[in-house]
Structure formats: C-alpha cells, structure tokens
C-alpha cells in the first residue's frame, strides 16, 4: 500500500514541475476553467433571473447544485482529465503494454499519472457560490457534505472509467470521453427538473449521474440524512467495483499492436 | 478547382471508412440535447408564461436545431492544423500547388456533408419524440439556407484564424478549448441570444458569433422580419470578407515565424 502513496506523491511532484515548465498552457487552462465557470453562472442567471418555479425549486437551490457540480468537476478534471481520455490512445498505439507489465495496479497507474493543477482554480469560485447559495447549515452537515463529495467523485470517476474501458473494443473513436463530459452537464440540473411527472419515465437512467451533485446539495441544505449518505456510498462502491471488474474483463480482449 | 473536388471526394471516402466514429460522435451529442430539452420542458411546465416570445415548442425546436446545427457546422480543423504547425508537417502542404485554406475547407466540407445526413436523421427522431410539444411546420426557407451556408463559412474562417495562433504559441490546445466554449455560448448554441443580459447582448452585437447559430435558426423559426434578415445576411457577408483578409494576414505573418521543426 505504501508504494501507492509514494507513486502518487511522485506523480504530483512531476505534474507540478510540468505545470511550471509550460506556463502559458497552464495559464490558458486557468482562463478556460474560469470561462467555463462564468458562462455556466451567466447561463443560469439568464434563465432563472425572472423565473419562479413550483415544487420548491428555488434559484438558490439551482445555484447550490451548479456550485457543487462545478466543485466536483474541477476536482475530477484536476485528477483525471489528462489521464482517462488518453486511455484510447494508449490502447490504439499499444503503449498500454508497459502499464500492464508494471507490478502496480494498471487502473491505478492509468488514472493518476498526470495531475492538471490548473483545473483547481474553479474550486475557489465554486466554494464561494456554494456559500452564497446555501440556506442554513451546521458543522456536522458540512463534514457530511465533504464525505458525500468524496463519494460523488468516486462515483463520477467510476462512470468515466467504465466508459473509457469501452475503448478496448472501440479503438477508432477519438471522442469516447466526450460522452462522459456530456453526461457531466446533467449534474448541473436539480433532480426535480429532470425526473418529474412532466418528463418521460426513461429519464431515471440519468439518476446515478444526478445523484453526484444532488445528494451533497440535499445534505448541506437539509442536515444529517443517513439514508442519503448510504445511498451515495452504495452507488459509489458498486460503480467502483463494476469499473474494476469491467476493466479486468475488457483486458482479456486487448490485442497489443505494439 | 478539380484538385479541390478531388480532396472533397477523398475526404469523403476516408470518413466513410470510419463512419462508425462519426455516428458515435453524434450519438454522444444526444445526451446533452436530451437533458437540456427535458430541462426546458420542466421549466415551462413548472414556471409560467413564455420567455422573450419563445413558447415551449419554439424553445424545444431551437434547442434541438441549434445543438444539431452546431455539431454539423462546427469545424475541427484547428486541432489538425495546429498539430501540422507544431510537428512541421505543414511544410509538405506549403510546397504543393494548392491553397492551404481551400484544401482544409474541402476536407471540412466532406465532414459537414456526412454530418448533415446523420444530423437530419437525429432531428427527425427528436421531432417525432417531442411531437406533442411542437407546432413546427417545415417549409424550405431559401434565406435560411443562405444564412446557414454563410455561417458555416464564417465558422470555418474563425477557426482557421484561431489555428494560425499556433505559429506564435506552440501549444495552444487550452486556448482552443476556451475559444470553443466562448464561441458556443455567444453563438446562441446553448440558449437564444435574446436571453443574454443587456450588456452582453450589446457586446455580442459587435462580434460575429451570433450569426453562426442564433441568426440562421431565428430565420427558420420566423422570429425576425424580412428587413432584419437582409441586414443580418449582409453583416454575415461583411464578416466573411473581413475574416478572410484577417486569415490571409495572420498566415502571412505566421509563415514568417514558421521554422518547420521536425519536418
């Protein structure tokens, strides 16, 4: 187990050095993150500035979910945006071989080899937005909120990894990770606005993705709810296990071309 | 001209070889379209009234058409061109008796033609699924077609200009992401531009982006009058003219800096 911590530490150190070497790219990624954040806020402000919705969906609630979604997205992108999308390339060019040969877990190495620190910038405005949008909360709720955010990140990572694992069969699809990024946009929506009496029943398939941001929002706003914590914990655990089994199963079909 | 038709034909064949990739790309675009259309259905049902003269039917057709149109006409040439500049692969195009701009225009056109076929199919499926909400009657609008044609040229020139920045800054991938996000939003591909705050609306009026998506769709939806359409088309044409010369100048300057490293 210790070796994994050492590897993680080294990956962090190398990525930090890379960021300082390619300063312009680092700076542009910062601008990109801030642009995304500003546009998302502008979008919801434009839609909801003159709108009151029934069923208890308030503007504050929407901005809380947007803030949480952006927070999760920035942490997720910091850790995985330079890793998971490149799995397709590793498979296509056969460079996955070297990862399989190392005496370290392949999924672990593929997931953490590059850290994109520039994406962390969105964490600050996200936390500010969450702080402004939350109605009332207490210390315990904040602690449980942090726990639920960790589970949500694990859940999102697992869904992303399951999608990327499909590259073993679909090597020619460059933008397979785009499907996950598309899914991620759904995390900005309150669950009540996607799954309700006005929308088709089939929308429940979006539920695992909606839980990523909606459960932490409910915990922060409504206080301690063990059922919600348990739900997000179980979902993240199940999806993480599925991602591991699916990856190991898919590796049986990997035909190295190197 | 024949050589460019050859490029178009060849690119078409190349894309047909990887047709599954193209189809999958479109399949992925279904997710955000579905999510945003469901969001708008809920907003209209839970809220009250219309937004800026858009009823639910107008909004749904706007969202569907804008997202699909953006997928069809959004060029991806900037990624390839910047890679050519970085790797020095551009050198081989410079010695050929062809215009680099027209070469890539035809390559991009081949993708647009195939994307159009898939996009129309997807749009038909969505219109069928949401038929309860839509009051849209299809009729050919020649001015609308003209404006889509102009907007695809405009889109191409904007990205051709952006690609030329790779001469100055070697790794500009992050800038590409940023520009894509900003252009997508300002073009009205996410929400109609009439929803923007006044300050942003005024700023956007000085830029060409709203003529990429919002303007052609509003012609089809009948949201703008004949005089405004003619005015908009002339603005589109002026921007094409301006950007064409801007691209020429930026490439001329860029090529002076180009070192052909790695070629």
Short mmCIF file of C-alpha atoms in Angstrom, two decimals:
data_model
loop_
_atom_site.label_atom_id
_atom_site.label_comp_id
_atom_site.label_asym_id
_atom_site.label_seq_id
_atom_site.Cartn_x
_atom_site.Cartn_y
_atom_site.Cartn_z
CA UNK A 1 0.00 0.00 0.00
CA UNK A 2 2.91 2.33 0.86
CA UNK A 3 4.27 2.08 -2.66
CA UNK A 4 1.00 3.53 -4.00
CA UNK A 5 1.34 6.59 -1.78
CA UNK A 6 4.95 7.04 -2.92
CA UNK A 7 3.86 6.79 -6.56
CA UNK A 8 1.03 9.27 -6.04
CA UNK A 9 3.45 11.67 -4.34
CA UNK A 10 5.89 11.38 -7.25
CA UNK A 11 3.16 11.87 -9.82
CA UNK A 12 2.08 15.04 -8.01
CA UNK A 13 5.65 16.35 -7.89
CA UNK A 14 6.30 15.64 -11.59
CA UNK A 15 2.97 17.20 -12.65
CA UNK A 16 3.72 20.31 -10.61
CA UNK A 17 7.08 20.68 -12.36
CA UNK A 18 5.41 20.19 -15.76
CA UNK A 19 2.89 22.94 -14.92
CA UNK A 20 5.69 25.37 -14.17
CA UNK A 21 7.54 24.43 -17.37
CA UNK A 22 4.59 25.00 -19.72
CA UNK A 23 3.43 28.20 -18.03
CA UNK A 24 1.39 29.58 -20.94
CA UNK A 25 -0.61 26.38 -21.27
CA UNK A 26 -1.11 26.36 -17.51
CA UNK A 27 -2.30 29.97 -17.61
CA UNK A 28 -4.67 29.26 -20.53
CA UNK A 29 -6.13 26.28 -18.67
CA UNK A 30 -6.78 28.64 -15.75
CA UNK A 31 -8.59 31.04 -18.12
CA UNK A 32 -10.52 28.11 -19.61
CA UNK A 33 -11.70 26.94 -16.18
CA UNK A 34 -12.79 30.47 -15.23
CA UNK A 35 -14.57 30.95 -18.58
CA UNK A 36 -16.48 27.71 -18.12
CA UNK A 37 -17.49 28.74 -14.64
CA UNK A 38 -18.56 32.26 -15.65
CA UNK A 39 -20.56 31.02 -18.64
CA UNK A 40 -22.37 28.43 -16.51
CA UNK A 41 -23.34 31.11 -14.00
CA UNK A 42 -24.36 33.51 -16.76
CA UNK A 43 -26.45 30.79 -18.40
CA UNK A 44 -28.43 30.01 -15.25
CA UNK A 45 -28.70 33.68 -14.32
CA UNK A 46 -30.16 34.38 -17.80
CA UNK A 47 -32.67 31.55 -17.49
CA UNK A 48 -33.72 31.95 -13.89
CA UNK A 49 -33.41 35.70 -13.32
CA UNK A 50 -37.13 36.26 -13.92
CA UNK A 51 -38.42 32.82 -13.13
CA UNK A 52 -40.05 31.22 -10.14
CA UNK A 53 -40.59 27.51 -10.26
CA UNK A 54 -43.12 25.46 -8.37
CA UNK A 55 -42.30 22.29 -6.37
CA UNK A 56 -39.84 24.17 -4.19
CA UNK A 57 -37.14 24.62 -6.81
CA UNK A 58 -35.65 27.99 -5.97
CA UNK A 59 -32.92 29.98 -7.66
CA UNK A 60 -30.66 29.41 -4.62
CA UNK A 61 -31.14 25.67 -4.86
CA UNK A 62 -30.21 25.71 -8.52
CA UNK A 63 -27.08 27.74 -7.88
CA UNK A 64 -26.15 25.44 -5.00
CA UNK A 65 -26.29 22.43 -7.32
CA UNK A 66 -24.38 24.35 -10.03
CA UNK A 67 -21.71 25.23 -7.43
CA UNK A 68 -21.42 21.64 -6.21
CA UNK A 69 -21.35 20.35 -9.78
CA UNK A 70 -18.53 22.77 -10.65
CA UNK A 71 -16.63 21.84 -7.47
CA UNK A 72 -16.82 18.13 -8.27
CA UNK A 73 -15.96 18.79 -11.92
CA UNK A 74 -12.87 20.81 -11.08
CA UNK A 75 -11.52 18.16 -8.68
CA UNK A 76 -12.38 15.43 -11.18
CA UNK A 77 -10.65 17.28 -14.02
CA UNK A 78 -7.61 18.06 -11.87
CA UNK A 79 -7.12 14.38 -11.13
CA UNK A 80 -8.25 12.67 -14.31
CA UNK A 81 -8.63 14.93 -17.39
CA UNK A 82 -5.06 14.24 -18.51
CA UNK A 83 -5.34 10.53 -17.75
CA UNK A 84 -8.63 8.90 -18.61
CA UNK A 85 -9.14 10.44 -22.10
CA UNK A 86 -5.67 9.19 -23.08
CA UNK A 87 -6.62 5.55 -22.42
CA UNK A 88 -7.93 5.32 -26.03
CA UNK A 89 -4.55 6.46 -27.34
CA UNK A 90 -2.66 4.02 -25.11
CA UNK A 91 -4.79 1.19 -26.47
CA UNK A 92 -4.56 2.31 -30.09
CA UNK A 93 -0.78 2.72 -30.10
CA UNK A 94 -0.13 -0.30 -27.91
CA UNK A 95 1.55 1.76 -25.18
CA UNK A 96 -0.80 0.16 -22.67
CA UNK A 97 1.61 -2.82 -22.69
CA UNK A 98 4.10 -1.10 -20.43
CA UNK A 99 1.39 -0.34 -17.84
CA UNK A 100 0.26 -3.95 -17.83
CA UNK A 101 3.83 -5.14 -17.29
CA UNK A 102 4.48 -2.96 -14.23
CA UNK A 103 3.96 -4.70 -10.86
CA UNK A 104 1.46 -1.98 -9.97
CA UNK A 105 -2.30 -1.94 -10.49
CA UNK A 106 -2.97 -0.90 -14.12
CA UNK A 107 -6.15 1.03 -13.37
CA UNK A 108 -4.32 3.00 -10.67
CA UNK A 109 -1.43 3.92 -12.98
CA UNK A 110 -3.71 4.90 -15.86
CA UNK A 111 -5.80 7.05 -13.54
CA UNK A 112 -3.19 9.13 -11.73
CA UNK A 113 -0.10 9.56 -13.93
CA UNK A 114 -0.76 13.26 -14.72
CA UNK A 115 -2.36 15.84 -12.45
CA UNK A 116 -3.72 19.01 -14.07
CA UNK A 117 -3.37 21.62 -11.33
CA UNK A 118 -4.77 24.48 -13.42
CA UNK A 119 -8.27 22.99 -13.11
CA UNK A 120 -8.14 23.52 -9.34
CA UNK A 121 -8.80 27.23 -9.86
CA UNK A 122 -12.56 26.61 -10.22
CA UNK A 123 -12.66 25.25 -6.68
CA UNK A 124 -12.47 28.76 -5.23
CA UNK A 125 -15.47 30.34 -7.07
CA UNK A 126 -17.41 27.06 -6.62
CA UNK A 127 -17.00 27.21 -2.84
CA UNK A 128 -17.98 30.91 -2.85
CA UNK A 129 -21.10 30.10 -4.90
CA UNK A 130 -21.98 27.21 -2.56
CA UNK A 131 -21.50 29.52 0.45
CA UNK A 132 -23.80 32.18 -1.03
CA UNK A 133 -26.48 29.72 -2.13
CA UNK A 134 -26.81 27.56 0.97
CA UNK A 135 -29.81 28.47 3.16
CA UNK A 136 -28.71 27.24 6.59
CA UNK A 137 -26.23 24.63 7.67
CA UNK A 138 -24.12 23.42 10.61
CA UNK A 139 -20.67 21.94 11.20
CA UNK A 140 -21.84 18.32 11.12
CA UNK A 141 -23.69 18.91 7.83
CA UNK A 142 -20.54 20.45 6.36
CA UNK A 143 -18.50 17.41 7.44
CA UNK A 144 -21.03 15.01 5.96
CA UNK A 145 -21.14 17.19 2.86
CA UNK A 146 -17.36 16.75 2.40
CA UNK A 147 -17.75 12.97 2.83
CA UNK A 148 -20.56 12.91 0.26
CA UNK A 149 -18.42 14.97 -2.17
CA UNK A 150 -15.67 12.32 -1.91
CA UNK A 151 -18.18 9.55 -2.64
CA UNK A 152 -19.60 11.58 -5.54
CA UNK A 153 -16.13 11.98 -7.04
CA UNK A 154 -15.58 8.21 -6.76
CA UNK A 155 -18.98 7.63 -8.42
CA UNK A 156 -18.21 10.07 -11.27
CA UNK A 157 -14.71 8.61 -11.73
CA UNK A 158 -16.12 5.07 -11.90
CA UNK A 159 -18.70 6.02 -14.56
CA UNK A 160 -15.97 7.78 -16.55
CA UNK A 161 -13.64 4.75 -16.27
CA UNK A 162 -16.38 2.33 -17.35
CA UNK A 163 -16.98 4.47 -20.46
CA UNK A 164 -13.25 4.68 -21.23
CA UNK A 165 -12.87 0.92 -20.81
CA UNK A 166 -15.04 0.53 -23.90
CA UNK A 167 -12.08 1.89 -25.93
CA UNK A 168 -10.69 -1.64 -25.82
CA UNK A 169 -13.38 -2.54 -28.35
CA UNK A 170 -13.86 0.89 -30.00
CA UNK A 171 -10.25 1.93 -30.62
CA UNK A 172 -11.12 4.24 -33.51
CA UNK A 173 -13.39 6.52 -31.52
CA UNK A 174 -11.35 9.56 -30.53
CA UNK A 175 -14.02 11.37 -28.57
CA UNK A 176 -15.31 8.49 -26.46
CA UNK A 177 -14.57 10.53 -23.33
CA UNK A 178 -16.85 13.26 -24.74
CA UNK A 179 -19.81 11.02 -23.84
CA UNK A 180 -18.83 11.31 -20.19
CA UNK A 181 -18.33 15.07 -20.45
CA UNK A 182 -21.82 15.26 -21.98
CA UNK A 183 -23.17 13.23 -19.08
CA UNK A 184 -21.44 15.56 -16.65
CA UNK A 185 -23.55 18.52 -17.84
CA UNK A 186 -26.55 16.74 -16.30
CA UNK A 187 -25.02 17.10 -12.83
CA UNK A 188 -25.79 20.84 -13.04
CA UNK A 189 -29.53 20.18 -13.04
CA UNK A 190 -31.70 19.69 -9.97
CA UNK A 191 -33.08 16.17 -9.91
CA UNK A 192 -36.67 17.54 -9.77
CA UNK A 193 -36.17 19.27 -13.12
CA UNK A 194 -35.10 16.11 -14.96
CA UNK A 195 -37.02 13.32 -13.25
CA UNK A 196 -40.58 14.50 -12.65
CA UNK A 197 -44.18 13.95 -13.74
CA UNK A 198 -43.67 16.05 -16.88
CA UNK A 199 -40.69 14.12 -18.23
CA UNK A 200 -40.70 10.53 -19.63
CA UNK A 201 -40.12 7.63 -17.21
CA UNK A 202 -36.95 6.66 -19.13
CA UNK A 203 -35.16 9.64 -17.58
CA UNK A 204 -34.49 7.56 -14.45
CA UNK A 205 -31.41 6.23 -16.30
CA UNK A 206 -29.82 9.62 -15.58
CA UNK A 207 -30.35 9.06 -11.84
CA UNK A 208 -26.79 7.87 -10.93
CA UNK A 209 -25.37 10.98 -12.62
CA UNK A 210 -27.92 13.28 -10.99
CA UNK A 211 -27.03 11.85 -7.57
CA UNK A 212 -23.43 13.08 -7.97
CA UNK A 213 -24.40 16.69 -7.22
CA UNK A 214 -27.92 16.42 -5.84
CA UNK A 215 -27.14 14.30 -2.76
CA UNK A 216 -24.37 16.61 -1.44
CA UNK A 217 -26.73 19.56 -2.03
CA UNK A 218 -29.50 17.92 0.00
CA UNK A 219 -27.09 17.01 2.79
CA UNK A 220 -25.78 20.55 3.01
CA UNK A 221 -29.22 22.13 2.97
CA UNK A 222 -31.35 19.66 4.90
CA UNK A 223 -28.86 18.48 7.53
CA UNK A 224 -27.95 14.95 8.55
CA UNK A 225 -29.64 12.30 6.48
CA UNK A 226 -28.09 8.84 6.86
CA UNK A 227 -30.19 7.44 4.05
CA UNK A 228 -28.68 9.90 1.56
CA UNK A 229 -25.13 9.22 2.76
CA UNK A 230 -25.75 5.48 2.50
CA UNK A 231 -27.22 5.89 -1.00
CA UNK A 232 -24.25 7.81 -2.38
CA UNK A 233 -21.84 5.45 -0.58
CA UNK A 234 -23.51 2.34 -2.05
CA UNK A 235 -23.69 3.83 -5.54
CA UNK A 236 -20.01 4.82 -5.48
CA UNK A 237 -18.95 1.42 -4.11
CA UNK A 238 -20.99 -0.53 -6.65
CA UNK A 239 -19.83 1.59 -9.59
CA UNK A 240 -16.18 1.42 -8.43
CA UNK A 241 -16.35 -2.36 -8.21
CA UNK A 242 -18.07 -2.56 -11.59
CA UNK A 243 -15.38 -0.35 -13.12
CA UNK A 244 -12.65 -2.67 -11.79
CA UNK A 245 -14.34 -5.89 -12.88
CA UNK A 246 -15.22 -4.41 -16.27
CA UNK A 247 -11.61 -3.26 -16.82
CA UNK A 248 -10.22 -6.69 -15.91
CA UNK A 249 -12.79 -8.35 -18.14
CA UNK A 250 -12.02 -5.94 -21.03
CA UNK A 251 -8.26 -6.55 -20.75
CA UNK A 252 -8.91 -10.12 -21.91
CA UNK A 253 -9.86 -8.60 -25.27
CA UNK A 254 -6.85 -6.28 -25.51
CA UNK A 255 -4.74 -7.14 -28.51
CA UNK A 256 -1.47 -5.24 -28.36
CA UNK A 257 -0.38 -3.78 -31.67
CA UNK A 258 2.97 -2.51 -30.43
CA UNK B 1 -10.97 23.55 -59.00
CA UNK B 2 -10.75 19.89 -59.92
CA UNK B 3 -7.98 19.27 -57.40
CA UNK B 4 -10.19 20.57 -54.58
CA UNK B 5 -13.05 18.34 -55.71
CA UNK B 6 -10.55 15.50 -55.53
CA UNK B 7 -9.77 16.47 -51.91
CA UNK B 8 -13.50 16.54 -51.17
CA UNK B 9 -14.07 13.11 -52.74
CA UNK B 10 -11.06 11.56 -50.99
CA UNK B 11 -12.01 13.00 -47.60
CA UNK B 12 -15.50 11.68 -48.12
CA UNK B 13 -14.14 8.18 -48.73
CA UNK B 14 -11.83 8.46 -45.70
CA UNK B 15 -14.76 9.47 -43.49
CA UNK B 16 -16.88 6.64 -44.84
CA UNK B 17 -14.15 4.22 -43.78
CA UNK B 18 -14.51 5.49 -40.21
CA UNK B 19 -18.28 6.04 -40.40
CA UNK B 20 -18.82 4.32 -37.06
CA UNK B 21 -16.70 7.01 -35.43
CA UNK B 22 -18.84 9.75 -36.97
CA UNK B 23 -22.11 8.06 -36.00
CA UNK B 24 -20.87 7.55 -32.43
CA UNK B 25 -19.86 11.20 -32.20
CA UNK B 26 -23.45 12.10 -33.00
CA UNK B 27 -24.82 9.52 -30.58
CA UNK B 28 -22.83 11.18 -27.79
CA UNK B 29 -24.38 14.53 -28.67
CA UNK B 30 -27.83 13.05 -27.91
CA UNK B 31 -27.17 13.13 -24.15
CA UNK B 32 -26.86 16.93 -23.67
CA UNK B 33 -29.67 17.55 -26.20
CA UNK B 34 -31.99 15.20 -24.27
CA UNK B 35 -31.00 16.67 -20.92
CA UNK B 36 -31.46 20.31 -21.95
CA UNK B 37 -34.76 19.61 -23.71
CA UNK B 38 -36.07 17.82 -20.58
CA UNK B 39 -34.90 20.78 -18.50
CA UNK B 40 -36.82 23.21 -20.70
CA UNK B 41 -39.96 21.05 -20.64
CA UNK B 42 -39.84 21.11 -16.83
CA UNK B 43 -39.10 24.85 -16.70
CA UNK B 44 -42.07 25.69 -18.92
CA UNK B 45 -44.40 23.28 -17.13
CA UNK B 46 -43.38 24.37 -13.61
CA UNK B 47 -42.98 28.05 -14.41
CA UNK B 48 -45.46 30.34 -16.03
CA UNK B 49 -45.61 32.13 -19.38
CA UNK B 50 -43.15 32.44 -22.23
CA UNK B 51 -39.58 33.67 -22.31
CA UNK B 52 -38.93 36.50 -24.72
CA UNK B 53 -41.71 35.35 -27.09
CA UNK B 54 -40.44 31.75 -27.09
CA UNK B 55 -43.14 29.25 -26.16
CA UNK B 56 -42.22 25.65 -25.23
CA UNK B 57 -42.48 24.46 -28.85
CA UNK B 58 -40.22 27.27 -30.09
CA UNK B 59 -37.70 26.64 -27.34
CA UNK B 60 -37.56 22.88 -27.95
CA UNK B 61 -37.10 23.29 -31.69
CA UNK B 62 -34.47 25.98 -31.02
CA UNK B 63 -32.52 23.70 -28.64
CA UNK B 64 -32.76 20.69 -30.97
CA UNK B 65 -31.79 22.56 -34.14
CA UNK B 66 -29.07 24.68 -32.52
CA UNK B 67 -27.29 21.70 -30.94
CA UNK B 68 -27.51 19.61 -34.10
CA UNK B 69 -26.54 22.53 -36.36
CA UNK B 70 -23.57 23.28 -34.11
CA UNK B 71 -22.45 19.64 -34.32
CA UNK B 72 -22.70 19.76 -38.12
CA UNK B 73 -21.02 23.08 -38.89
CA UNK B 74 -18.51 23.32 -36.03
CA UNK B 75 -15.12 22.75 -37.68
CA UNK B 76 -12.38 20.72 -36.01
CA UNK B 77 -9.68 21.81 -38.45
CA UNK B 78 -7.85 23.91 -35.87
CA UNK B 79 -6.69 20.80 -34.00
CA UNK B 80 -5.22 19.26 -37.14
CA UNK B 81 -3.70 22.50 -38.47
CA UNK B 82 -2.03 23.37 -35.15
CA UNK B 83 -0.63 19.83 -35.00
CA UNK B 84 0.75 20.32 -38.52
CA UNK B 85 2.42 23.56 -37.44
CA UNK B 86 3.87 22.01 -34.28
CA UNK B 87 5.18 18.88 -36.00
CA UNK B 88 6.43 20.66 -39.10
CA UNK B 89 4.08 18.58 -41.21
CA UNK B 90 2.77 21.83 -42.68
CA UNK B 91 5.91 22.08 -44.85
CA UNK B 92 4.69 19.45 -47.29
CA UNK B 93 1.48 21.44 -47.90
CA UNK B 94 3.44 24.63 -48.49
CA UNK B 95 5.34 23.19 -51.43
CA UNK B 96 2.19 21.83 -53.09
CA UNK B 97 0.49 23.97 -55.79
CA UNK B 98 -2.69 24.29 -53.71
CA UNK B 99 -4.25 26.82 -51.39
CA UNK B 100 -3.93 25.54 -47.82
CA UNK B 101 -7.13 27.35 -46.86
CA UNK B 102 -9.16 25.76 -49.67
CA UNK B 103 -7.62 22.36 -49.07
CA UNK B 104 -8.83 22.33 -45.47
CA UNK B 105 -12.14 23.90 -46.43
CA UNK B 106 -12.86 20.93 -48.69
CA UNK B 107 -11.71 18.44 -46.10
CA UNK B 108 -14.04 20.11 -43.60
CA UNK B 109 -16.85 20.25 -46.16
CA UNK B 110 -16.73 16.47 -46.59
CA UNK B 111 -17.30 16.05 -42.86
CA UNK B 112 -20.12 18.58 -42.91
CA UNK B 113 -21.90 16.74 -45.73
CA UNK B 114 -21.84 13.44 -43.86
CA UNK B 115 -22.71 15.07 -40.55
CA UNK B 116 -25.65 16.74 -42.23
CA UNK B 117 -27.12 13.36 -43.26
CA UNK B 118 -26.84 11.99 -39.71
CA UNK B 119 -27.98 15.29 -38.17
CA UNK B 120 -31.18 15.40 -40.24
CA UNK B 121 -31.97 11.83 -39.17
CA UNK B 122 -31.41 12.69 -35.50
CA UNK B 123 -33.51 15.83 -35.78
CA UNK B 124 -36.36 13.80 -37.31
CA UNK B 125 -36.19 11.33 -34.40
CA UNK B 126 -36.30 14.15 -31.83
CA UNK B 127 -39.16 15.92 -33.63
CA UNK B 128 -41.09 12.64 -33.58
CA UNK B 129 -40.38 12.14 -29.84
CA UNK B 130 -41.41 15.68 -28.92
CA UNK B 131 -44.27 15.95 -31.44
CA UNK B 132 -46.73 16.64 -28.58
CA UNK B 133 -45.00 19.91 -27.78
CA UNK B 134 -44.05 21.13 -31.24
CA UNK B 135 -46.10 23.30 -33.55
CA UNK B 136 -43.35 23.47 -36.12
CA UNK B 137 -44.29 23.16 -39.80
CA UNK B 138 -41.46 22.51 -42.19
CA UNK B 139 -41.12 24.63 -45.32
CA UNK B 140 -38.00 25.43 -47.31
CA UNK B 141 -36.66 28.85 -46.44
CA UNK B 142 -34.09 29.93 -49.01
CA UNK B 143 -32.86 32.88 -46.95
CA UNK B 144 -32.42 30.50 -44.01
CA UNK B 145 -30.40 28.13 -46.21
CA UNK B 146 -28.24 31.02 -47.40
CA UNK B 147 -27.59 32.07 -43.85
CA UNK B 148 -26.57 28.51 -42.82
CA UNK B 149 -24.20 28.44 -45.80
CA UNK B 150 -22.70 31.78 -44.76
CA UNK B 151 -22.48 30.76 -41.12
CA UNK B 152 -20.55 27.59 -41.98
CA UNK B 153 -18.02 29.68 -43.97
CA UNK B 154 -17.84 32.15 -41.09
CA UNK B 155 -17.28 29.32 -38.60
CA UNK B 156 -14.53 27.92 -40.80
CA UNK B 157 -12.73 31.27 -41.12
CA UNK B 158 -12.91 31.94 -37.38
CA UNK B 159 -11.27 28.60 -36.61
CA UNK B 160 -8.78 28.94 -39.46
CA UNK B 161 -7.70 32.22 -37.90
CA UNK B 162 -7.54 30.67 -34.42
CA UNK B 163 -5.40 27.81 -35.82
CA UNK B 164 -2.86 30.36 -37.08
CA UNK B 165 -2.12 31.30 -33.46
CA UNK B 166 -0.14 28.05 -33.26
CA UNK B 167 2.62 29.87 -35.21
CA UNK B 168 3.06 32.23 -32.28
CA UNK B 169 2.25 29.96 -29.32
CA UNK B 170 3.38 26.39 -29.87
CA UNK B 171 0.93 24.61 -27.57
CA UNK B 172 -2.46 26.32 -27.81
CA UNK B 173 -4.77 23.39 -27.01
CA UNK B 174 -6.10 25.05 -23.87
CA UNK B 175 -6.86 28.18 -25.82
CA UNK B 176 -8.82 26.07 -28.33
CA UNK B 177 -10.99 24.72 -25.52
CA UNK B 178 -11.55 28.22 -24.16
CA UNK B 179 -12.42 29.69 -27.54
CA UNK B 180 -14.78 26.79 -28.32
CA UNK B 181 -16.64 27.38 -25.06
CA UNK B 182 -16.93 31.13 -25.57
CA UNK B 183 -17.95 30.88 -29.23
CA UNK B 184 -20.51 28.15 -28.49
CA UNK B 185 -22.14 30.29 -25.83
CA UNK B 186 -22.06 33.59 -27.74
CA UNK B 187 -23.34 31.95 -30.93
CA UNK B 188 -26.56 31.01 -29.13
CA UNK B 189 -25.94 27.26 -29.35
CA UNK B 190 -26.84 26.82 -25.67
CA UNK B 191 -29.62 29.39 -25.22
CA UNK B 192 -31.05 32.02 -27.60
CA UNK B 193 -29.04 35.25 -27.53
CA UNK B 194 -32.15 37.27 -26.61
CA UNK B 195 -31.87 35.70 -23.15
CA UNK B 196 -28.48 37.31 -22.53
CA UNK B 197 -28.16 40.25 -20.13
CA UNK B 198 -28.29 43.63 -21.93
CA UNK B 199 -24.59 44.35 -21.57
CA UNK B 200 -23.61 41.01 -23.07
CA UNK B 201 -26.19 41.46 -25.83
CA UNK B 202 -24.67 44.84 -26.78
CA UNK B 203 -21.17 43.36 -26.72
CA UNK B 204 -22.28 40.40 -28.80
CA UNK B 205 -23.75 42.75 -31.42
CA UNK B 206 -20.22 43.94 -32.17
CA UNK B 207 -18.99 40.38 -32.74
CA UNK B 208 -19.74 37.83 -35.47
CA UNK B 209 -20.71 34.94 -33.20
CA UNK B 210 -24.50 35.37 -33.06
CA UNK B 211 -24.53 35.00 -36.85
CA UNK B 212 -23.23 31.45 -36.53
CA UNK B 213 -26.19 29.69 -34.89
CA UNK B 214 -28.79 32.06 -33.46
CA UNK B 215 -29.39 34.09 -36.62
CA UNK B 216 -30.00 31.16 -39.06
CA UNK B 217 -32.30 29.39 -36.61
CA UNK B 218 -34.32 32.52 -35.91
CA UNK B 219 -34.88 32.91 -39.67
CA UNK B 220 -36.29 29.36 -39.79
CA UNK B 221 -38.42 29.98 -36.69
CA UNK B 222 -39.82 33.19 -38.21
CA UNK B 223 -38.57 35.27 -35.26
CA UNK B 224 -37.07 38.00 -37.46
CA UNK B 225 -38.56 40.14 -40.20
CA UNK B 226 -37.50 40.29 -43.85
CA UNK B 227 -35.56 43.57 -43.44
CA UNK B 228 -33.65 42.21 -40.45
CA UNK B 229 -32.85 39.04 -42.40
CA UNK B 230 -31.35 41.02 -45.29
CA UNK B 231 -29.42 43.18 -42.82
CA UNK B 232 -28.16 40.05 -40.99
CA UNK B 233 -27.10 38.36 -44.22
CA UNK B 234 -25.12 41.45 -45.24
CA UNK B 235 -23.46 41.52 -41.80
CA UNK B 236 -22.55 37.83 -42.21
CA UNK B 237 -21.10 38.57 -45.64
CA UNK B 238 -19.08 41.52 -44.29
CA UNK B 239 -17.63 39.39 -41.50
CA UNK B 240 -16.68 36.67 -44.01
CA UNK B 241 -14.92 39.30 -46.12
CA UNK B 242 -13.12 40.76 -43.08
CA UNK B 243 -12.11 37.39 -41.63
CA UNK B 244 -10.84 36.16 -44.99
CA UNK B 245 -8.33 39.02 -45.11
CA UNK B 246 -7.53 38.62 -41.42
CA UNK B 247 -6.69 34.95 -42.04
CA UNK B 248 -4.53 35.88 -45.04
CA UNK B 249 -2.60 38.44 -42.98
CA UNK B 250 -2.21 36.22 -39.89
CA UNK B 251 -0.97 33.30 -42.03
CA UNK B 252 1.46 35.54 -43.87
CA UNK B 253 2.89 36.75 -40.55
CA UNK B 254 2.78 33.24 -39.11
CA UNK B 255 4.64 31.68 -42.02
CA UNK B 256 7.47 34.14 -41.49
CA UNK B 257 7.87 32.75 -37.97
CA UNK B 258 7.42 29.13 -39.06
CA UNK B 259 10.56 27.05 -38.67
CA UNK B 260 9.29 23.71 -39.92
CA UNK B 261 10.76 21.95 -36.88
CA UNK B 262 10.65 18.19 -37.28
CA UNK B 263 9.75 18.22 -40.96
#
